[in-house]
XYZ file of C-alpha atoms in Angstrom:
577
model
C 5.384 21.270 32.296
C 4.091 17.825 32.140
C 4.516 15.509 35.455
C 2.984 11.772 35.396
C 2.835 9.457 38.183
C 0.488 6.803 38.000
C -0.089 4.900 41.211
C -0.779 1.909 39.433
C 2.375 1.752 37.327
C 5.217 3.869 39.004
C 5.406 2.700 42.585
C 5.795 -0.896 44.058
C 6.893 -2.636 47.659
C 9.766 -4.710 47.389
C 9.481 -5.638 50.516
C 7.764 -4.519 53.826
C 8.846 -1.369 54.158
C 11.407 -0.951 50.925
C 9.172 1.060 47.984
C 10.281 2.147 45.000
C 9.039 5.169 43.255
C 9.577 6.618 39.761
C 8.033 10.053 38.376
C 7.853 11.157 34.406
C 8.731 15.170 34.399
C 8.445 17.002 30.733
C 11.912 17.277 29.476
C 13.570 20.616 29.505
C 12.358 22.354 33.263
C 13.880 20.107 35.577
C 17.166 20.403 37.818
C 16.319 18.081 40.448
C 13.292 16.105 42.198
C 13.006 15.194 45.607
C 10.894 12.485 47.101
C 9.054 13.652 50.345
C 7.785 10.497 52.523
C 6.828 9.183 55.932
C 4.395 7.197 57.610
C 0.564 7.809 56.282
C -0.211 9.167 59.812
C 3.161 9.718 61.699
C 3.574 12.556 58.994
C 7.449 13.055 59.882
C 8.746 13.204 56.442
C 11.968 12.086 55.555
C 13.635 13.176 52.204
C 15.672 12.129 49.285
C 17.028 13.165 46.172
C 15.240 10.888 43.403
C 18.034 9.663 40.760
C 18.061 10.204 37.216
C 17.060 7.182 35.269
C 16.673 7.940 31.516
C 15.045 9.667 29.043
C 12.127 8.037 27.236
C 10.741 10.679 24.355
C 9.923 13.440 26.171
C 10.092 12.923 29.200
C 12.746 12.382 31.582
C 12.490 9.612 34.313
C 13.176 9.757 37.911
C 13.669 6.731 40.381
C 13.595 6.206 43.888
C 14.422 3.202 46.131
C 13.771 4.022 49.812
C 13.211 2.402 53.289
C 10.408 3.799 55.041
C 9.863 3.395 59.063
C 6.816 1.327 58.626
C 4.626 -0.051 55.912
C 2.286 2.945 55.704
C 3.489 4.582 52.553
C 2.347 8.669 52.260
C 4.668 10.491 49.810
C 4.822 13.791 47.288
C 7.935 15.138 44.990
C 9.484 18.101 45.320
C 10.843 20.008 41.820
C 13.426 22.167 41.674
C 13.060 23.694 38.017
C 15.649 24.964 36.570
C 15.171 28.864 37.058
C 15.425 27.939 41.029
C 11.564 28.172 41.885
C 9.886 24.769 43.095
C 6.890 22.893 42.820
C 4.978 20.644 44.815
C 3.910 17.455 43.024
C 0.865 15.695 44.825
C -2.263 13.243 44.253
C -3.908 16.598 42.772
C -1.473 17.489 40.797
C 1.361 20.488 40.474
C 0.980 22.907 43.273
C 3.275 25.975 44.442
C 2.191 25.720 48.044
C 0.702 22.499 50.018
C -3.343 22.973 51.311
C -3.338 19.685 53.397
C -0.541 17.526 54.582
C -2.267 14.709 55.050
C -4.819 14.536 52.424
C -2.534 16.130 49.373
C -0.205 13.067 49.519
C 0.108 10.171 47.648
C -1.238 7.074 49.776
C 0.291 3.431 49.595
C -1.903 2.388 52.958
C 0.030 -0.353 53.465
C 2.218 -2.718 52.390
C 0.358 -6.644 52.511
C 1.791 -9.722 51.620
C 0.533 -10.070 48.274
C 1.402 -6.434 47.364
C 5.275 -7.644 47.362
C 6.049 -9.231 43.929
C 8.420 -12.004 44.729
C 10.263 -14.142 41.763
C 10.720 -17.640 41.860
C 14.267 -17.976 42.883
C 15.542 -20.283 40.399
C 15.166 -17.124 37.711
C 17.893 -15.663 37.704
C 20.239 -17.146 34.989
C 17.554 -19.131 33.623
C 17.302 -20.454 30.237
C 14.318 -22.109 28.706
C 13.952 -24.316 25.628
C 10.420 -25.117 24.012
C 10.045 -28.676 22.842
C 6.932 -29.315 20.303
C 7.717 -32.780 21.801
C 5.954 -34.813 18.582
C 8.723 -33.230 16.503
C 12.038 -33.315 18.871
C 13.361 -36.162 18.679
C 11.736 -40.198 18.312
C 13.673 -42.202 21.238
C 14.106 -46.035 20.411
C 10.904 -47.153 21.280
C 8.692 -49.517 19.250
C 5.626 -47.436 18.607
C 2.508 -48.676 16.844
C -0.584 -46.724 17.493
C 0.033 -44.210 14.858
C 1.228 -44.410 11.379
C 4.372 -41.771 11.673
C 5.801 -39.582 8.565
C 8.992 -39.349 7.872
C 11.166 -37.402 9.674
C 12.007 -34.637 7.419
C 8.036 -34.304 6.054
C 7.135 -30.085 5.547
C 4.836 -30.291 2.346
C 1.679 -30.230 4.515
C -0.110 -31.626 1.743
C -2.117 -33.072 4.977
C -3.310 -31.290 7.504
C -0.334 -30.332 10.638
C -2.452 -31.509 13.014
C -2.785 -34.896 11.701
C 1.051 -35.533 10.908
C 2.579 -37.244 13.501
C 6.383 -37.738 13.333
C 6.639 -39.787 16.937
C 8.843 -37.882 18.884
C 8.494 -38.630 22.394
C 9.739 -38.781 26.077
C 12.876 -41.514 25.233
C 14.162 -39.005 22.408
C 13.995 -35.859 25.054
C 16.216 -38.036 27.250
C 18.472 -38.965 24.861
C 19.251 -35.583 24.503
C 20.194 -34.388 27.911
C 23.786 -34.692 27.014
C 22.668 -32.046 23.782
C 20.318 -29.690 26.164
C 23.874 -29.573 28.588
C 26.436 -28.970 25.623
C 23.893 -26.033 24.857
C 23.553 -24.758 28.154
C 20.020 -24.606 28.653
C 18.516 -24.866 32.103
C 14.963 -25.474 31.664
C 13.086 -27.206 29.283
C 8.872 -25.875 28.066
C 7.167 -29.148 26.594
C 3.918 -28.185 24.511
C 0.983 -30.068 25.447
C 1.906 -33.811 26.402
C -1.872 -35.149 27.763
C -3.597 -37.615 25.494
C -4.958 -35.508 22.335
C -6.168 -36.795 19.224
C -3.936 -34.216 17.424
C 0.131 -34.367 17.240
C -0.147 -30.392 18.831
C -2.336 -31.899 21.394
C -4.016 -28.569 21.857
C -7.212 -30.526 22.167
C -6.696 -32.229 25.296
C -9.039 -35.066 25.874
C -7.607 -36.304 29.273
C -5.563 -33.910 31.449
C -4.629 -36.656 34.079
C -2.844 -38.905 31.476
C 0.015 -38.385 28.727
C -0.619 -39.406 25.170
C 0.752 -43.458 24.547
C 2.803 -42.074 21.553
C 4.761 -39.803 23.893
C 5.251 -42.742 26.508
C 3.878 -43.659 30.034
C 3.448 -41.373 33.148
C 5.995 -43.782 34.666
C 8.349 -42.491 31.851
C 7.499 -38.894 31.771
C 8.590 -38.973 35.228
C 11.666 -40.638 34.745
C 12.596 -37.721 32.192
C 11.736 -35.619 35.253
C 13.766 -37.042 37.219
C 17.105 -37.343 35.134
C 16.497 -33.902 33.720
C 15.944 -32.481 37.504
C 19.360 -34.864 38.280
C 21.254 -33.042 35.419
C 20.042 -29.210 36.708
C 17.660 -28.886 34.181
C 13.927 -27.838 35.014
C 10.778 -28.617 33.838
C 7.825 -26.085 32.360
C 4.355 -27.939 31.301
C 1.447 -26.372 29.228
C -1.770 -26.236 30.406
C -4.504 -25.772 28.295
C -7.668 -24.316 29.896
C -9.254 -21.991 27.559
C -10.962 -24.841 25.729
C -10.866 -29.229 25.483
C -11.013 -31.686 23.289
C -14.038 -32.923 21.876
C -13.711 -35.627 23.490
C -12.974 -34.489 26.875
C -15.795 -36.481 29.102
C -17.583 -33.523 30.053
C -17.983 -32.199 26.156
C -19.184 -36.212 25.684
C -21.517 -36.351 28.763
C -22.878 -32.561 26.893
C -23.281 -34.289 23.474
C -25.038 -37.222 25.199
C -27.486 -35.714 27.660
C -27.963 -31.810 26.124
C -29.454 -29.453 28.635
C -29.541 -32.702 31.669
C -25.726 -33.020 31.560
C -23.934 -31.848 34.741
C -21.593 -30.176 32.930
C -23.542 -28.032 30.094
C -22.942 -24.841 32.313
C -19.056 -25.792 31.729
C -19.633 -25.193 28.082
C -21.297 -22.511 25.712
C -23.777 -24.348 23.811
C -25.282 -22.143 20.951
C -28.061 -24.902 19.959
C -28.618 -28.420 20.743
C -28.027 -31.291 19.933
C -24.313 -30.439 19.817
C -22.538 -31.238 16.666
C -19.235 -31.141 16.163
C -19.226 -30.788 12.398
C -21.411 -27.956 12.838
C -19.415 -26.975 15.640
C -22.811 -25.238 17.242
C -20.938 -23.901 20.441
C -18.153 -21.832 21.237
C -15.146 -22.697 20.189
C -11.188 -21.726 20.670
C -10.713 -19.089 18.069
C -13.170 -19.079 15.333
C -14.961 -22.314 14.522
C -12.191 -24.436 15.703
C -14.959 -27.599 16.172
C -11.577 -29.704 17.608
C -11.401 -27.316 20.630
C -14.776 -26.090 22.536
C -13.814 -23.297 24.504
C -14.596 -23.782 28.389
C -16.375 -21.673 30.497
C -13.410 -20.809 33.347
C -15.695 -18.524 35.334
C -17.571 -21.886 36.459
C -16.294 -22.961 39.792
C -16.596 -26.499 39.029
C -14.406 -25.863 35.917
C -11.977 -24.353 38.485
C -12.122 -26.859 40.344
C -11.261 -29.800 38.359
C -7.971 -27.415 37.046
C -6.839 -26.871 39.729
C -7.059 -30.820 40.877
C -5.005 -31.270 37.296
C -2.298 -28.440 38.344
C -2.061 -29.873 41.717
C -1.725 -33.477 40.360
C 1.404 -32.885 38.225
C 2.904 -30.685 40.459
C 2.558 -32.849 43.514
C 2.849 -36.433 41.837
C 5.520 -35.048 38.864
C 7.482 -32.585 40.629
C 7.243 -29.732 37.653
C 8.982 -26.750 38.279
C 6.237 -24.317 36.315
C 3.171 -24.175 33.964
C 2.383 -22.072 30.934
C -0.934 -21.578 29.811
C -2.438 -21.113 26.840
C -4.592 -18.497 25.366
C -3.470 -16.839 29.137
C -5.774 -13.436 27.932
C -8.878 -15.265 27.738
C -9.047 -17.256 31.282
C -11.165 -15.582 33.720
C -8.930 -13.459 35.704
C -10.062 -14.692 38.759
C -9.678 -17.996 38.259
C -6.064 -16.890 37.327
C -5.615 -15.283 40.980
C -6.969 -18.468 42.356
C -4.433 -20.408 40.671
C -1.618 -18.491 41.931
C -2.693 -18.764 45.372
C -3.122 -22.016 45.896
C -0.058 -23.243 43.798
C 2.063 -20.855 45.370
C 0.890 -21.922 48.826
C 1.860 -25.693 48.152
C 5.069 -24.498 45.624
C 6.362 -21.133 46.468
C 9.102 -21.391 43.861
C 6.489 -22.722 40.670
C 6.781 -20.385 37.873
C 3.884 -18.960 36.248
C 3.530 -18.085 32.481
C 0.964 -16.980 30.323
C 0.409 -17.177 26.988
C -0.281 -12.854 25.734
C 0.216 -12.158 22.314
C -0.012 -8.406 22.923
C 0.567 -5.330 25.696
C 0.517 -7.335 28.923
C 0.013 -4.711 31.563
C -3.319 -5.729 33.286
C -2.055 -9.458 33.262
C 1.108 -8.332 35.221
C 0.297 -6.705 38.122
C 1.919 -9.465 40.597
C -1.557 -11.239 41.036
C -1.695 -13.298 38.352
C 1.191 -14.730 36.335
C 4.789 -14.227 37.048
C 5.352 -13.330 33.606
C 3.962 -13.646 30.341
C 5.766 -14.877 26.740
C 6.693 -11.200 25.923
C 5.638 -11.229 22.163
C 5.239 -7.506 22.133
C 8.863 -6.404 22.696
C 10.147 -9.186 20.470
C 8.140 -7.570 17.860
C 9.335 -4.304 18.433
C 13.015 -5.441 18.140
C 12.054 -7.559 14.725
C 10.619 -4.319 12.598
C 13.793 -2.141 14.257
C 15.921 -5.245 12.280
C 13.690 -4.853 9.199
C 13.900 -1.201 9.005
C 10.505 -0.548 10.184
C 11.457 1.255 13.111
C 14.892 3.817 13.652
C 16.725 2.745 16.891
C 15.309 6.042 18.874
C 11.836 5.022 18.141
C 12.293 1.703 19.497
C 14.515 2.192 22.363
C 11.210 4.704 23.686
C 8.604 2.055 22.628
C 10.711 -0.914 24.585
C 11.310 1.504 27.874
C 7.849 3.082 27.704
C 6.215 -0.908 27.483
C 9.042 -1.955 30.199
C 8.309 0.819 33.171
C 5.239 0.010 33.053
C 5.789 -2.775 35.614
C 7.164 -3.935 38.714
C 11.045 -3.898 37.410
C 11.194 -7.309 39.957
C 8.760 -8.432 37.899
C 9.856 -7.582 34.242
C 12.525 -9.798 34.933
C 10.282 -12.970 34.771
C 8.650 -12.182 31.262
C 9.598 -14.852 28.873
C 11.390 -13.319 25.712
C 11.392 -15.001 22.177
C 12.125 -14.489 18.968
C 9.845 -17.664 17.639
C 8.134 -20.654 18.984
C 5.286 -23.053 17.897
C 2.536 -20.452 16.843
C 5.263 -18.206 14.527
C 7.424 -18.310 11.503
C 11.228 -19.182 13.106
C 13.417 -15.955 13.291
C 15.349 -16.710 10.307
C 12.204 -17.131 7.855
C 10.193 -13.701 9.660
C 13.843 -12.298 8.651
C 13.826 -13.043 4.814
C 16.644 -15.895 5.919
C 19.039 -13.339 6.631
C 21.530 -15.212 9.169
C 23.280 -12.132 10.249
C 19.966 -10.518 11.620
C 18.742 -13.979 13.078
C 22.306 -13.733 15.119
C 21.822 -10.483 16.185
C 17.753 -11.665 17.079
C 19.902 -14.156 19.017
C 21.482 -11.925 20.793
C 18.487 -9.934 21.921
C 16.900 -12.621 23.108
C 19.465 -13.690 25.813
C 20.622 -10.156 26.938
C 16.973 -8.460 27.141
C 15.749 -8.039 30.039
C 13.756 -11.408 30.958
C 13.806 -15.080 31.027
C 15.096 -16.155 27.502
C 13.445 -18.725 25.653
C 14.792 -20.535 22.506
C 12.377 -22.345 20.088
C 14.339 -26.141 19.459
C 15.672 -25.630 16.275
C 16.790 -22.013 16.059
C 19.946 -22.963 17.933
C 21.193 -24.498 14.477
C 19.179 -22.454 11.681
C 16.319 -24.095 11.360
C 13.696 -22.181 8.887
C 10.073 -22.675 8.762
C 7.037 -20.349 8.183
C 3.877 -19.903 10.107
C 2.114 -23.123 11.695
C 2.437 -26.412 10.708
C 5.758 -25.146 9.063
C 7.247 -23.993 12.129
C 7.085 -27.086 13.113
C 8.866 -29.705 11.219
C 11.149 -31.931 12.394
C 14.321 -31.241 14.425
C 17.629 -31.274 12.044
C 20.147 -33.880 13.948
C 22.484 -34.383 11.188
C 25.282 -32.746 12.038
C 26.360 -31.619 8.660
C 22.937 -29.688 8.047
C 22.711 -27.672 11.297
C 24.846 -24.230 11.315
C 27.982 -24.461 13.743
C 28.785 -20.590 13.855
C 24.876 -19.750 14.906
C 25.015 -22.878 17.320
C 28.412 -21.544 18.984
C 26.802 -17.716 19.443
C 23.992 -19.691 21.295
C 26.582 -21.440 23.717
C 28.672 -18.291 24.258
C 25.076 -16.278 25.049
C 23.890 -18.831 27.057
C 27.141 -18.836 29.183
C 27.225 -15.434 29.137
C 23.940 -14.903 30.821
C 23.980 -17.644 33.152
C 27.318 -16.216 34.433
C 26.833 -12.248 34.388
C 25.379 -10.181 37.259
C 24.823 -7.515 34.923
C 22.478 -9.672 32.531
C 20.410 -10.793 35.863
C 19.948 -7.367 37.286
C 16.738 -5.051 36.991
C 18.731 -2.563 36.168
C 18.134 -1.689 32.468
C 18.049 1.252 30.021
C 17.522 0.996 26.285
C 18.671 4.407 24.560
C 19.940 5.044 20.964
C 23.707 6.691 19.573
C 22.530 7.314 15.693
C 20.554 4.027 14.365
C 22.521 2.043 16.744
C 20.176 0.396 19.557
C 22.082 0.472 22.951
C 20.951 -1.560 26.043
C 22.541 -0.910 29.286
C 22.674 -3.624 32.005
C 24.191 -2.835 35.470
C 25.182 -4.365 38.763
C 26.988 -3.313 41.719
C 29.991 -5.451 40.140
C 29.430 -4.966 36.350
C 28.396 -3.408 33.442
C 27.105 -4.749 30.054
C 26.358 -2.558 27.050
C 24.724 -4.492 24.075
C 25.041 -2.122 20.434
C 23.156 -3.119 17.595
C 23.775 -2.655 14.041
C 20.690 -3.896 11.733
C 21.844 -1.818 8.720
C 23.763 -2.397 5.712
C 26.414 0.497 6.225
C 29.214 0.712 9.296
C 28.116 2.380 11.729
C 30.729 4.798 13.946
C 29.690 5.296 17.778
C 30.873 7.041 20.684
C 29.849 5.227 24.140
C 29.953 7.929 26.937
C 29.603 6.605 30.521
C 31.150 7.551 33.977
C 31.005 3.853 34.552
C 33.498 2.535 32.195
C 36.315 4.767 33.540
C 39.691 3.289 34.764
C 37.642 0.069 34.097
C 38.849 -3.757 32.267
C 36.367 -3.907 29.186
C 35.984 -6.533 27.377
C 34.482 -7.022 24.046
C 32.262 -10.331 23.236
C 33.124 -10.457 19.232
C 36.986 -10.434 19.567
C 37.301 -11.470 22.990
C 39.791 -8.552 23.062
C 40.147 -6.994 26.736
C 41.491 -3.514 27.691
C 41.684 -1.371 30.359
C 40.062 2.414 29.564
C 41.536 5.465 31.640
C 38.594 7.752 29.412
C 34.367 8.710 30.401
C 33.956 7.077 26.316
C 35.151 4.364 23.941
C 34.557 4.341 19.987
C 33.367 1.444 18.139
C 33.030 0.335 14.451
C 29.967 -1.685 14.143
C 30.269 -3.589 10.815
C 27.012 -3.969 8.591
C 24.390 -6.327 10.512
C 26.378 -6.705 13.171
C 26.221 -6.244 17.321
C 29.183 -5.728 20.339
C 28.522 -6.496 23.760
C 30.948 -4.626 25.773
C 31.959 -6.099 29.350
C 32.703 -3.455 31.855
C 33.956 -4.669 35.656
């Protein structure tokens, strides 16, 4: 018999003296496990039965939530197997009898301050759109700096960097009335600080916007009326490299080895040339963007002023950053501190392409764009995956953290740096929906990529990137009006908000359950091309109103299981309260 725990991954304080445990057993040996805990030197153990959480392959997964007397944490598991013998489960492993009390337990010395994971409190219910803000929307505002493309330009016979349609900070305004007809509640804006690129990834001056977006005078009056109309604001912050010509790159190119700031870069040879790009760069020779050295306290230092400048003077409600996985983690911890010291409620976000575990550990960022279970979901909606393979890989990924925590991981199904959902699913609208749907009942923050609200299509960078579709004629009503009805749905459902999640599978149908004290919300998937016939058992939908999201049809069920008909490509979100 098989029995995990790992101290790193299965137990977290919620609060002082509130823990919460899990254990992995083998499947197949266990009747019951019983948590065993006390104070690490009072050593008068309390006990209590550990619930049954789920199955993930196989293993079966116990949870505990318990209140201890203090915030010395010792604890072991008791196992009741199922031929009535018991085991003792301790930091050495399985055991029939215990050798020491005190040193055969697990330890959580204590519970600090920065051991307790707390989420901003705005989270819950929250909704995030991601502006590319060159290609939103251009306000009515004489611009002449630039020569602009028209609106509708995707042949990239020129370079994506260099097109520059002229959205800006008038045409985000404009659209508050759009972003509230939606139902957003926050709103991500790529890269706005002076850049000579329309991404802006190349930032040449953090403390100033670009002139084709507007004035800091403006960007702060969007602030303002979007803060006025309950809608938040998320920057991006780009620290992994600069523009070339940032003034410390410039001050390197000028004065070599005697410039104050050549320890901020890695020069490979001198003198630096940016055609040669002889230095490290973002990526691989990306000459537009030298990568900065963010183990250098001075390069700390001057972030952190740029942070603490648009937080203080702006009033932003969050930062993402870019290329998140290749900042020096320390700097990362230093960040939180001190922003969280002046902001408790700033949210944190990183940009991690892949498995996030040793960037989520409640030191660092509040969550991370969760690429990784997106892409699990997308090859279960391609056939890659059955629905039993990827209801394990989602749970295994997901209890791997701080279920507080989980909850503040930014899902997608697109943004700037991908092919939009409906190209990455051969334009197949009835998958995108059901993508749709994921998104915004998964647990997390859900983020929607402007454009895929209406069917926009678009492959991988620049194409991803064209233009926002306003004509009303061109922009799909029945996709738009899922969005709304998600949207409302999560921002008004306890369930959806909860940490209480299980992903499971009832034949090639994916199943998520999400639970409050006051609700219940299953979410069924059907990917495939033939009807799919399913039995949903639970004790919780018993002499219970149910309600069904695609028909709107509500009954009240006096049975432990209802049966369902999902059509082809199709999903059914089933209300329990």
């Amino acid at each position: 018999m098989q029995v995990i725990h790992n101290q790193v991954h299965d137990i977290f304080a919620l609060s002082k003296n509130k823990f919460y445990v899990r254990l992995w057993v083998q499947k197949g040996f266990v009747r019951c496990v019983t948590l065993i805990f006390s104070d690490r030197y009072d050593l008068e153990a309390q006990k209590v039965k550990m619930d049954f959480y789920m199955n993930v392959g196989s293993f079966e997964v116990y949870t505990a939530q318990v209140q201890n007397k203090t915030p010395r944490f010792a604890y072991k598991f008791l196992i009741e197997l199922l031929d009535g013998s018991f085991k003792i489960f301790n930091q050495f492993g399985l055991a029939d009898t215990e050798e020491n009390l005190y040193f055969d337990a697990f330890q959580f010395p204590y519970a600090n301050e920065a051991d307790i994971f707390e989420k901003p409190s705005f989270t819950e219910g929250l909704v995030v759109y991601e502006i590319f803000p060159d290609r939103f929307k251009r306000g009515k505002k004489e611009v002449h700096s630039k020569k602009l493309f028209d609106w509708d330009y995707c042949s990239w016979d020129v370079p994506g960097s260099e097109v520059f349609l002229g959205g800006n900070f008038a045409g985000i305004k404009e659209k508050i009335e759009y972003f509230k007809t939606l139902g957003i509640n926050a709103i991500y804006l790529t890269p706005i600080f002076k850049s000579l690129s329309s991404h802006r990834y190349n930032v040449d001056d953090y403390f100033d916007v670009d002139p084709l977006l507007g004035t800091k005078e403006e960007f702060k009056d969007l602030v303002n009326s979007l803060h006025k109309n309950g809608i938040r604001i998320i920057l991006d912050m780009v620290f992994n490299h600069t523009g070339v010509e940032f003034f410390a790159f410039q001050d390197v190119i000028k004065n070599g080895e005697n410039s104050k700031y050549y320890s901020w870069y890695n020069i490979k040879s001198l003198p630096v040339d940016v055609q040669k790009g002889n230095y490290e760069t973002f990526a691989t020779n990306v000459n537009s963007m030298p990568r900065i050295n963010t183990s250098n306290k001075e390069v700390q230092d001057f972030f952190l002023k740029v942070l603490k400048y648009w937080l203080l003077e702006f009033d932003v409600d969050g930062f993402r950053f870019d290329v998140a996985n290749e900042l020096d983690k320390n700097f990362i911890r230093r960040i939180r501190r001190e922003l969280k010291s002046i902001k408790k409620d700033i949210l944190l976000i990183g940009e991690v392409m892949h498995r996030s575990e040793n960037f989520l550990m409640g030191d660092m960022f509040d969550g991370v764009m969760n690429y990784f279970s997106w892409e699990v979901f997308a090859r279960y909606l391609v056939g890659k995956y059955n629905a039993e393979d990827t209801s394990r890989i989602l749970a295994d990924y997901r209890l791997k953290f701080n279920p507080v925590l989980f909850s503040c991981q930014l899902n997608l199904i697109g943004s700037h740096d991908t092919e939009r959902v409906l190209t990455r699913l051969n334009k197949n609208k009835k998958l995108a929906m059901l993508a749709a749907v994921y998104n915004l009942t998964y647990q997390g923050i859900p983020m929607i990529y402007y454009g895929d609200e209406i069917g926009m299509e678009g492959g991988h960078d620049p194409d991803c990137r064209r233009g926002m579709i306003w004509e009303e004629e061109k922009q799909d009503k029945e996709i738009f009006k899922l969005y709304r009805r998600l949207i409302d749905l999560k921002k008004t459902s306890s369930a959806l908000n909860s940490d209480n999640v299980k992903e499971f599978s009832i034949v090639d149908v994916l199943c998520f359950e999400r639970k409050s004290e006051s609700e219940v919300v299953y979410i069924l998937f059907n990917p495939r091309k033939a009807l799919q016939k399913v039995k949903l058992w639970s004790e919780f939908i018993v002499d219970r109103e149910i309600e069904f999201f695609s028909t709107q049809q509500k009954i009240k069920n006096h049975s432990c299981y209802i049966e369902l008909e999902l059509n082809p490509e199709s999903f059914e979100i089933v209300l329990v309260r």
